[in-house]
Amino acid sequence: MDQAQKLRDIVNDINDIEEKKSKLDIDAKVITISSGKGGVGKTNFTVNLGIALSKLGNRVTIIDADLGLANVDVLLGLIPKYTFSHIINNEKFIEEVMTEGPCGVKIISGGSGIMELANLNGTQIEFLIDSLSRLNEISDYILIDTGAGISQSVLSFVKAATDVILVITPDPTSMTDAYSLIKNIHDEDKQINLVVNRVESSKEGQEVFSKIQRATDKFLGVKLNNLGYIYEDGNVKRAVRIQKAFSIEYPNSIATKGVELIAYNLVNKENKINRVNKFKLFMNKLLK
Ligand SMILES: Nc1ncnc2c1ncn2[C@@H]1O[C@H](COP(=O)(O)OP(=O)(O)OP(=O)(O)O)[C@@H](O)[C@H]1O
Ligand SMILES: [Mg+2]
């Protein structure tokens, strides 16, 4: 293929992508769940938030962008057949890659596909846009669980997301790591929400939130949204051991109540702000 033809193809590709992007006006809510430090309870929170949102009448899809071992499938005892990799390589439709989790929550495993995101060619980007726009049509909430130790690919999700939930614990290193992450990802389009996990009291949760909020406000000019707290609860560990979601296995536990209140806060907050074009914004930023 001569050079000119190559260039024409690239321009055509880009035009196609632009056209596809402009069609993405529908408004699933994309929320990336992240943390500065690993092991703070992101995956447990994501799964149980998904269940709680589903119980409130929402269609929920979880994308597991965690490359580690303690991921969504393991937590729920599911064995996914396909991963994100099959989507970007056009081997499977997005519906085929989804596994059904509790309460109708759909799960997509990232697998090695997440690493591949950093180096997609034009065609793969098209597949990705097609799949994600399809996902947008069939979901009200798309929750992206990111792993510990943020890779470049995962960081691109976090940076693209219009909404991020940072999970922190009262542990001082969790707080300083959360601050560093906020410093890295904040921008004017992004709403950064905090969930304080493993608290002993709501007073403790409030104090942790206020501490971080004071620092980000003072040094970064970033205002954070307090979504709520989850108590330290032995039922979480028990549920993890038997590979069940704690809110299914222990619906009356104090951890379940915390997550349900957070889901409620999230939906309520959502009703108050304009969701139009948020998905488009997410896609545009991700592509950049
Ligand atoms: N509210 C809680 N009460 C008690 N234990 C908890 C709570 N939340 C999380 N844990 C404990 O922390 C462990 C790690 O949780 P989880 O796997 O969800 O963290 P993670 O942030 O996703 O980890 P990673 O960074 O490795 O992905 C759980 O297996 C559980 O034992
Ligand atoms: Mg995890």
mmCIF file of C-alpha atoms and ligand atoms in Angstrom:
data_model
loop_
_atom_site.group_PDB
_atom_site.id
_atom_site.type_symbol
_atom_site.label_atom_id
_atom_site.label_comp_id
_atom_site.label_asym_id
_atom_site.label_seq_id
_atom_site.Cartn_x
_atom_site.Cartn_y
_atom_site.Cartn_z
ATOM 1 C CA MET A 1 0.000 0.000 0.000
ATOM 2 C CA ASP A 2 1.462 3.399 -0.923
ATOM 3 C CA GLN A 3 1.889 6.150 1.605
ATOM 4 C CA ALA A 4 -0.974 8.300 0.269
ATOM 5 C CA GLN A 5 -3.441 5.415 0.429
ATOM 6 C CA LYS A 6 -2.359 4.697 3.976
ATOM 7 C CA LEU A 7 -3.027 8.301 4.939
ATOM 8 C CA ARG A 8 -6.420 8.286 3.221
ATOM 9 C CA ASP A 9 -7.348 5.163 5.187
ATOM 10 C CA ILE A 10 -6.331 6.742 8.452
ATOM 11 C CA VAL A 11 -8.354 9.880 7.694
ATOM 12 C CA ASN A 12 -11.359 7.733 6.774
ATOM 13 C CA ASP A 13 -10.974 5.819 10.007
ATOM 14 C CA ILE A 14 -10.911 9.026 12.003
ATOM 15 C CA ASN A 15 -13.971 10.401 10.179
ATOM 16 C CA ASP A 16 -15.845 7.201 10.909
ATOM 17 C CA ILE A 17 -14.898 7.430 14.540
ATOM 18 C CA GLU A 18 -15.991 11.075 14.706
ATOM 19 C CA GLU A 19 -19.334 10.129 13.189
ATOM 20 C CA LYS A 20 -19.782 7.280 15.633
ATOM 21 C CA LYS A 21 -18.764 9.459 18.537
ATOM 22 C CA SER A 22 -21.382 12.050 17.660
ATOM 23 C CA LYS A 23 -24.046 9.356 17.932
ATOM 24 C CA LEU A 24 -23.161 8.679 21.539
ATOM 25 C CA ASP A 25 -25.721 11.008 23.024
ATOM 26 C CA ILE A 26 -27.330 8.513 25.332
ATOM 27 C CA ASP A 27 -26.569 8.805 28.934
ATOM 28 C CA ALA A 28 -25.537 5.744 30.898
ATOM 29 C CA LYS A 29 -23.724 6.819 33.967
ATOM 30 C CA VAL A 30 -20.091 5.711 33.983
ATOM 31 C CA ILE A 31 -18.529 5.536 37.432
ATOM 32 C CA THR A 32 -14.968 4.479 37.996
ATOM 33 C CA ILE A 33 -14.208 3.020 41.406
ATOM 34 C CA SER A 34 -10.631 3.512 42.414
ATOM 35 C CA SER A 35 -8.301 3.970 45.364
ATOM 36 C CA GLY A 36 -4.823 5.234 46.042
ATOM 37 C CA LYS A 37 -3.880 2.167 48.038
ATOM 38 C CA GLY A 38 -4.792 -1.461 47.298
ATOM 39 C CA GLY A 39 -6.943 -3.748 49.409
ATOM 40 C CA VAL A 40 -9.250 -1.055 50.783
ATOM 41 C CA GLY A 41 -12.472 -2.784 49.655
ATOM 42 C CA LYS A 42 -13.048 -1.489 46.085
ATOM 43 C CA THR A 43 -14.186 -4.758 44.563
ATOM 44 C CA ASN A 44 -16.515 -5.619 47.438
ATOM 45 C CA PHE A 45 -17.918 -2.124 47.284
ATOM 46 C CA THR A 46 -18.372 -2.164 43.482
ATOM 47 C CA VAL A 47 -20.199 -5.498 43.456
ATOM 48 C CA ASN A 48 -22.512 -4.618 46.318
ATOM 49 C CA LEU A 49 -23.130 -1.100 45.009
ATOM 50 C CA GLY A 50 -24.117 -2.706 41.691
ATOM 51 C CA ILE A 51 -26.557 -4.979 43.496
ATOM 52 C CA ALA A 52 -28.007 -2.078 45.492
ATOM 53 C CA LEU A 53 -28.431 0.049 42.347
ATOM 54 C CA SER A 54 -30.079 -2.882 40.616
ATOM 55 C CA LYS A 55 -32.501 -3.276 43.538
ATOM 56 C CA LEU A 56 -33.399 0.388 43.047
ATOM 57 C CA GLY A 57 -34.494 -0.468 39.499
ATOM 58 C CA ASN A 58 -31.358 0.289 37.485
ATOM 59 C CA ARG A 59 -29.683 -1.814 34.807
ATOM 60 C CA VAL A 60 -26.117 -2.236 36.001
ATOM 61 C CA THR A 61 -22.982 -3.438 34.222
ATOM 62 C CA ILE A 62 -19.676 -3.874 36.026
ATOM 63 C CA ILE A 63 -16.460 -3.760 34.040
ATOM 64 C CA ASP A 64 -13.709 -5.487 35.941
ATOM 65 C CA ALA A 65 -10.551 -3.605 35.015
ATOM 66 C CA ASP A 66 -8.608 -5.238 37.832
ATOM 67 C CA LEU A 67 -5.667 -7.264 36.631
ATOM 68 C CA GLY A 68 -5.004 -8.667 40.065
ATOM 69 C CA LEU A 69 -6.312 -11.837 41.613
ATOM 70 C CA ALA A 70 -8.968 -10.592 44.020
ATOM 71 C CA ASN A 71 -11.290 -9.605 41.188
ATOM 72 C CA VAL A 72 -15.020 -9.522 40.632
ATOM 73 C CA ASP A 73 -15.338 -13.073 39.235
ATOM 74 C CA VAL A 74 -13.447 -14.562 42.131
ATOM 75 C CA LEU A 75 -15.507 -12.596 44.612
ATOM 76 C CA LEU A 76 -18.731 -13.970 43.144
ATOM 77 C CA GLY A 77 -17.487 -17.446 42.262
ATOM 78 C CA LEU A 78 -18.131 -16.843 38.554
ATOM 79 C CA ILE A 79 -16.077 -18.233 35.698
ATOM 80 C CA PRO A 80 -16.130 -15.878 32.726
ATOM 81 C CA LYS A 81 -15.647 -17.442 29.300
ATOM 82 C CA TYR A 82 -14.572 -14.296 27.532
ATOM 83 C CA THR A 83 -12.943 -10.985 28.377
ATOM 84 C CA PHE A 84 -12.576 -7.441 27.119
ATOM 85 C CA SER A 85 -9.856 -8.730 24.852
ATOM 86 C CA HIS A 86 -12.462 -10.573 22.754
ATOM 87 C CA ILE A 87 -14.346 -7.312 22.273
ATOM 88 C CA ILE A 88 -11.477 -5.213 21.013
ATOM 89 C CA ASN A 89 -10.350 -8.018 18.743
ATOM 90 C CA ASN A 90 -13.871 -8.341 17.327
ATOM 91 C CA GLU A 91 -14.169 -11.982 18.350
ATOM 92 C CA LYS A 92 -17.312 -11.577 20.465
ATOM 93 C CA PHE A 93 -20.198 -9.159 20.850
ATOM 94 C CA ILE A 94 -20.385 -7.317 24.098
ATOM 95 C CA GLU A 95 -23.486 -9.294 25.140
ATOM 96 C CA GLU A 96 -21.558 -12.558 24.750
ATOM 97 C CA VAL A 97 -18.781 -11.342 26.993
ATOM 98 C CA MET A 98 -21.142 -10.522 29.860
ATOM 99 C CA THR A 99 -21.617 -12.895 32.778
ATOM 100 C CA GLU A 100 -24.805 -12.695 34.809
ATOM 101 C CA GLY A 101 -24.162 -11.835 38.453
ATOM 102 C CA PRO A 102 -26.545 -11.507 41.422
ATOM 103 C CA CYS A 103 -29.742 -9.423 41.007
ATOM 104 C CA GLY A 104 -29.287 -9.218 37.239
ATOM 105 C CA VAL A 105 -26.016 -7.302 37.495
ATOM 106 C CA LYS A 106 -23.912 -7.941 34.366
ATOM 107 C CA ILE A 107 -20.186 -8.430 34.625
ATOM 108 C CA ILE A 108 -17.516 -7.948 31.975
ATOM 109 C CA SER A 109 -14.040 -9.222 32.776
ATOM 110 C CA GLY A 110 -11.227 -6.998 31.675
ATOM 111 C CA GLY A 111 -8.535 -9.648 31.603
ATOM 112 C CA SER A 112 -5.558 -8.844 29.412
ATOM 113 C CA GLY A 113 -7.813 -6.601 27.296
ATOM 114 C CA ILE A 114 -7.266 -3.799 29.745
ATOM 115 C CA MET A 115 -3.535 -3.778 29.060
ATOM 116 C CA GLU A 116 -4.248 -3.781 25.332
ATOM 117 C CA LEU A 117 -6.310 -0.583 25.673
ATOM 118 C CA ALA A 118 -3.163 1.518 25.701
ATOM 119 C CA ASN A 119 -2.157 0.432 22.200
ATOM 120 C CA LEU A 120 -5.287 0.100 20.077
ATOM 121 C CA ASN A 121 -5.223 0.599 16.320
ATOM 122 C CA GLY A 122 -7.976 2.412 14.404
ATOM 123 C CA THR A 123 -10.082 -0.704 13.810
ATOM 124 C CA GLN A 124 -9.857 -1.824 17.406
ATOM 125 C CA ILE A 125 -10.910 1.638 18.532
ATOM 126 C CA GLU A 126 -13.969 1.284 16.309
ATOM 127 C CA PHE A 127 -14.837 -2.057 17.876
ATOM 128 C CA LEU A 128 -14.395 -0.523 21.277
ATOM 129 C CA ILE A 129 -16.656 2.427 20.457
ATOM 130 C CA ASP A 130 -19.295 0.140 18.957
ATOM 131 C CA SER A 131 -19.267 -2.112 21.998
ATOM 132 C CA LEU A 132 -19.266 0.655 24.545
ATOM 133 C CA SER A 133 -22.076 2.482 22.820
ATOM 134 C CA ARG A 134 -24.069 -0.766 22.826
ATOM 135 C CA LEU A 135 -23.265 -1.094 26.511
ATOM 136 C CA ASN A 136 -24.457 2.449 26.982
ATOM 137 C CA GLU A 137 -27.841 1.515 25.500
ATOM 138 C CA ILE A 138 -28.383 -1.469 27.755
ATOM 139 C CA SER A 139 -27.121 -0.008 31.028
ATOM 140 C CA ASP A 140 -28.171 2.758 33.369
ATOM 141 C CA TYR A 141 -24.977 2.453 35.372
ATOM 142 C CA ILE A 142 -21.595 1.229 34.180
ATOM 143 C CA LEU A 143 -19.315 0.642 37.156
ATOM 144 C CA ILE A 144 -15.623 0.187 36.454
ATOM 145 C CA ASP A 145 -13.631 -1.525 39.187
ATOM 146 C CA THR A 146 -9.962 -0.667 38.917
ATOM 147 C CA GLY A 147 -7.203 -2.648 40.559
ATOM 148 C CA ALA A 148 -4.541 -1.607 42.991
ATOM 149 C CA GLY A 149 -1.429 0.026 41.589
ATOM 150 C CA ILE A 150 -2.895 1.970 38.744
ATOM 151 C CA SER A 151 -1.523 1.095 35.317
ATOM 152 C CA GLN A 152 -1.559 3.546 32.424
ATOM 153 C CA SER A 153 -4.605 1.842 30.886
ATOM 154 C CA VAL A 154 -6.586 1.951 34.083
ATOM 155 C CA LEU A 155 -5.525 5.530 34.666
ATOM 156 C CA SER A 156 -7.009 6.406 31.286
ATOM 157 C CA PHE A 157 -10.376 5.072 32.532
ATOM 158 C CA VAL A 158 -10.066 7.042 35.739
ATOM 159 C CA LYS A 159 -9.107 10.196 33.863
ATOM 160 C CA ALA A 160 -11.921 9.760 31.333
ATOM 161 C CA ALA A 161 -14.641 9.054 33.860
ATOM 162 C CA THR A 162 -16.905 11.974 34.607
ATOM 163 C CA ASP A 163 -17.555 10.406 37.986
ATOM 164 C CA VAL A 164 -15.062 8.699 40.201
ATOM 165 C CA ILE A 165 -15.681 7.073 43.529
ATOM 166 C CA LEU A 166 -12.549 6.829 45.614
ATOM 167 C CA VAL A 167 -12.686 4.223 48.329
ATOM 168 C CA ILE A 168 -10.571 5.023 51.340
ATOM 169 C CA THR A 169 -10.136 3.641 54.825
ATOM 170 C CA PRO A 170 -9.269 5.533 58.012
ATOM 171 C CA ASP A 171 -5.730 4.188 57.685
ATOM 172 C CA PRO A 172 -3.367 7.218 57.277
ATOM 173 C CA THR A 173 -1.537 5.720 54.258
ATOM 174 C CA SER A 174 -4.873 5.178 52.520
ATOM 175 C CA MET A 175 -5.621 8.870 53.006
ATOM 176 C CA THR A 176 -2.267 10.152 51.735
ATOM 177 C CA ASP A 177 -2.419 7.797 48.739
ATOM 178 C CA ALA A 178 -5.955 8.991 47.974
ATOM 179 C CA TYR A 179 -4.716 12.574 48.054
ATOM 180 C CA SER A 180 -1.945 11.765 45.543
ATOM 181 C CA LEU A 181 -4.444 10.075 43.237
ATOM 182 C CA ILE A 182 -6.811 13.053 43.402
ATOM 183 C CA LYS A 183 -3.911 15.331 42.548
ATOM 184 C CA ASN A 184 -3.240 13.162 39.505
ATOM 185 C CA ILE A 185 -6.768 12.822 38.131
ATOM 186 C CA HIS A 186 -8.739 15.934 38.994
ATOM 187 C CA ASP A 187 -10.099 18.178 36.255
ATOM 188 C CA GLU A 188 -13.033 20.544 35.897
ATOM 189 C CA ASP A 189 -15.361 17.936 34.299
ATOM 190 C CA LYS A 190 -14.883 15.366 36.980
ATOM 191 C CA GLN A 191 -16.922 14.809 40.095
ATOM 192 C CA ILE A 192 -14.828 13.065 42.735
ATOM 193 C CA ASN A 193 -16.819 11.196 45.357
ATOM 194 C CA LEU A 194 -15.463 9.609 48.496
ATOM 195 C CA VAL A 195 -16.621 6.501 50.308
ATOM 196 C CA VAL A 196 -14.949 5.770 53.619
ATOM 197 C CA ASN A 197 -14.848 2.029 54.197
ATOM 198 C CA ARG A 198 -14.207 0.067 57.383
ATOM 199 C CA VAL A 199 -15.177 2.824 59.812
ATOM 200 C CA GLU A 200 -15.954 2.187 63.477
ATOM 201 C CA SER A 201 -18.470 5.032 63.664
ATOM 202 C CA SER A 202 -20.034 7.597 61.377
ATOM 203 C CA LYS A 203 -18.107 10.226 63.318
ATOM 204 C CA GLU A 204 -14.891 8.547 62.209
ATOM 205 C CA GLY A 205 -16.141 8.501 58.598
ATOM 206 C CA GLN A 206 -16.990 12.192 58.763
ATOM 207 C CA GLU A 207 -13.564 13.030 60.203
ATOM 208 C CA VAL A 208 -11.724 11.110 57.487
ATOM 209 C CA PHE A 209 -13.770 12.798 54.786
ATOM 210 C CA SER A 210 -13.207 16.270 56.279
ATOM 211 C CA LYS A 211 -9.467 15.742 56.561
ATOM 212 C CA ILE A 212 -9.055 14.884 52.876
ATOM 213 C CA GLN A 213 -11.539 17.504 51.777
ATOM 214 C CA ARG A 214 -9.642 20.226 53.669
ATOM 215 C CA ALA A 215 -6.356 19.202 52.016
ATOM 216 C CA THR A 216 -7.716 18.951 48.446
ATOM 217 C CA ASP A 217 -9.650 22.178 48.823
ATOM 218 C CA LYS A 218 -6.667 24.085 50.163
ATOM 219 C CA PHE A 219 -3.910 22.757 47.906
ATOM 220 C CA LEU A 220 -5.734 21.677 44.742
ATOM 221 C CA GLY A 221 -8.929 23.711 44.842
ATOM 222 C CA VAL A 222 -10.897 20.463 44.508
ATOM 223 C CA LYS A 223 -14.243 19.975 46.245
ATOM 224 C CA LEU A 224 -15.157 16.381 47.022
ATOM 225 C CA ASN A 225 -18.556 14.806 47.414
ATOM 226 C CA ASN A 226 -19.182 12.711 50.513
ATOM 227 C CA LEU A 227 -21.188 9.640 49.445
ATOM 228 C CA GLY A 228 -21.162 7.887 52.802
ATOM 229 C CA TYR A 229 -19.501 5.302 55.004
ATOM 230 C CA ILE A 230 -19.342 1.550 55.338
ATOM 231 C CA TYR A 231 -18.733 0.059 58.762
ATOM 232 C CA GLU A 232 -16.114 -2.518 59.581
ATOM 233 C CA ASP A 233 -18.181 -5.706 59.462
ATOM 234 C CA GLY A 234 -17.048 -9.323 59.891
ATOM 235 C CA ASN A 235 -19.765 -10.412 57.448
ATOM 236 C CA VAL A 236 -17.739 -8.959 54.565
ATOM 237 C CA LYS A 237 -14.897 -11.395 55.156
ATOM 238 C CA ARG A 238 -17.325 -14.285 55.721
ATOM 239 C CA ALA A 239 -19.046 -13.579 52.414
ATOM 240 C CA VAL A 240 -15.705 -13.294 50.590
ATOM 241 C CA ARG A 241 -14.713 -16.745 51.883
ATOM 242 C CA ILE A 242 -17.804 -18.390 50.413
ATOM 243 C CA GLN A 243 -17.599 -16.300 47.205
ATOM 244 C CA LYS A 244 -20.933 -14.558 47.711
ATOM 245 C CA ALA A 245 -21.779 -10.856 47.703
ATOM 246 C CA PHE A 246 -22.172 -9.735 51.333
ATOM 247 C CA SER A 247 -25.391 -7.847 50.592
ATOM 248 C CA ILE A 248 -26.984 -11.050 49.252
ATOM 249 C CA GLU A 249 -25.696 -13.328 51.976
ATOM 250 C CA TYR A 250 -26.155 -10.851 54.817
ATOM 251 C CA PRO A 251 -28.885 -8.446 53.686
ATOM 252 C CA ASN A 252 -29.395 -7.035 57.165
ATOM 253 C CA SER A 253 -25.751 -6.502 58.002
ATOM 254 C CA ILE A 254 -24.436 -3.072 58.840
ATOM 255 C CA ALA A 255 -22.135 -3.118 55.777
ATOM 256 C CA THR A 256 -25.147 -3.782 53.520
ATOM 257 C CA LYS A 257 -27.029 -0.869 55.062
ATOM 258 C CA GLY A 258 -24.035 1.391 54.377
ATOM 259 C CA VAL A 259 -23.827 0.415 50.697
ATOM 260 C CA GLU A 260 -27.585 0.753 50.249
ATOM 261 C CA LEU A 261 -27.505 4.258 51.647
ATOM 262 C CA ILE A 262 -24.627 5.135 49.306
ATOM 263 C CA ALA A 263 -26.611 3.780 46.309
ATOM 264 C CA TYR A 264 -29.545 5.858 47.405
ATOM 265 C CA ASN A 265 -27.352 8.971 47.730
ATOM 266 C CA LEU A 266 -25.902 8.330 44.294
ATOM 267 C CA VAL A 267 -29.269 7.969 42.578
ATOM 268 C CA ASN A 268 -30.591 11.015 44.394
ATOM 269 C CA LYS A 269 -27.605 13.129 43.439
ATOM 270 C CA GLU A 270 -28.044 11.967 39.860
ATOM 271 C CA ASN A 271 -31.616 13.117 39.657
ATOM 272 C CA LYS A 272 -30.500 16.607 40.466
ATOM 273 C CA ILE A 273 -27.863 17.056 37.772
ATOM 274 C CA ASN A 274 -27.903 16.943 34.022
ATOM 275 C CA ARG A 275 -26.785 13.580 32.688
ATOM 276 C CA VAL A 276 -26.993 14.422 29.013
ATOM 277 C CA ASN A 277 -23.827 13.806 27.044
ATOM 278 C CA LYS A 278 -21.884 12.479 29.987
ATOM 279 C CA PHE A 279 -21.216 9.234 28.194
ATOM 280 C CA LYS A 280 -20.072 11.109 25.133
ATOM 281 C CA LEU A 281 -17.747 13.149 27.268
ATOM 282 C CA PHE A 282 -16.379 9.953 28.791
ATOM 283 C CA MET A 283 -15.781 8.380 25.373
ATOM 284 C CA ASN A 284 -14.126 11.490 23.989
ATOM 285 C CA LYS A 285 -11.773 11.711 26.916
ATOM 286 C CA LEU A 286 -11.013 7.996 26.803
ATOM 287 C CA LEU A 287 -10.138 8.223 23.124
ATOM 288 C CA LYS A 288 -7.838 11.140 23.717
HETATM 289 N N1 LIG B 1 -16.392 -3.081 55.381
HETATM 290 C C1 LIG B 1 -15.516 -4.079 55.594
HETATM 291 N N2 LIG B 1 -15.492 -4.724 56.784
HETATM 292 C C2 LIG B 1 -14.598 -5.705 57.003
HETATM 293 N N3 LIG B 1 -13.717 -6.154 56.114
HETATM 294 C C3 LIG B 1 -13.694 -5.563 54.915
HETATM 295 C C4 LIG B 1 -14.586 -4.500 54.570
HETATM 296 N N4 LIG B 1 -14.335 -4.118 53.296
HETATM 297 C C5 LIG B 1 -13.325 -4.905 52.850
HETATM 298 N N5 LIG B 1 -12.922 -5.764 53.812
HETATM 299 C C6 LIG B 1 -11.828 -6.766 53.731
HETATM 300 O O1 LIG B 1 -10.864 -6.312 52.816
HETATM 301 C C7 LIG B 1 -10.596 -7.327 51.871
HETATM 302 C C8 LIG B 1 -10.215 -6.714 50.543
HETATM 303 O O2 LIG B 1 -11.367 -6.207 49.908
HETATM 304 P P1 LIG B 1 -11.415 -5.998 48.312
HETATM 305 O O3 LIG B 1 -10.888 -7.175 47.608
HETATM 306 O O4 LIG B 1 -12.785 -5.547 47.998
HETATM 307 O O5 LIG B 1 -10.375 -4.779 48.194
HETATM 308 P P2 LIG B 1 -9.833 -4.104 46.855
HETATM 309 O O6 LIG B 1 -9.651 -2.658 47.167
HETATM 310 O O7 LIG B 1 -10.682 -4.451 45.715
HETATM 311 O O8 LIG B 1 -8.424 -4.808 46.691
HETATM 312 P P3 LIG B 1 -7.435 -4.699 45.425
HETATM 313 O O9 LIG B 1 -6.799 -3.335 45.535
HETATM 314 O O10 LIG B 1 -6.466 -5.808 45.645
HETATM 315 O O11 LIG B 1 -8.267 -4.841 44.194
HETATM 316 C C9 LIG B 1 -11.852 -8.189 51.855
HETATM 317 O O12 LIG B 1 -11.569 -9.490 51.464
HETATM 318 C C10 LIG B 1 -12.321 -8.126 53.285
HETATM 319 O O13 LIG B 1 -11.686 -9.114 54.039
HETATM 320 MG MG MG B 2 -10.170 -5.289 43.798
#
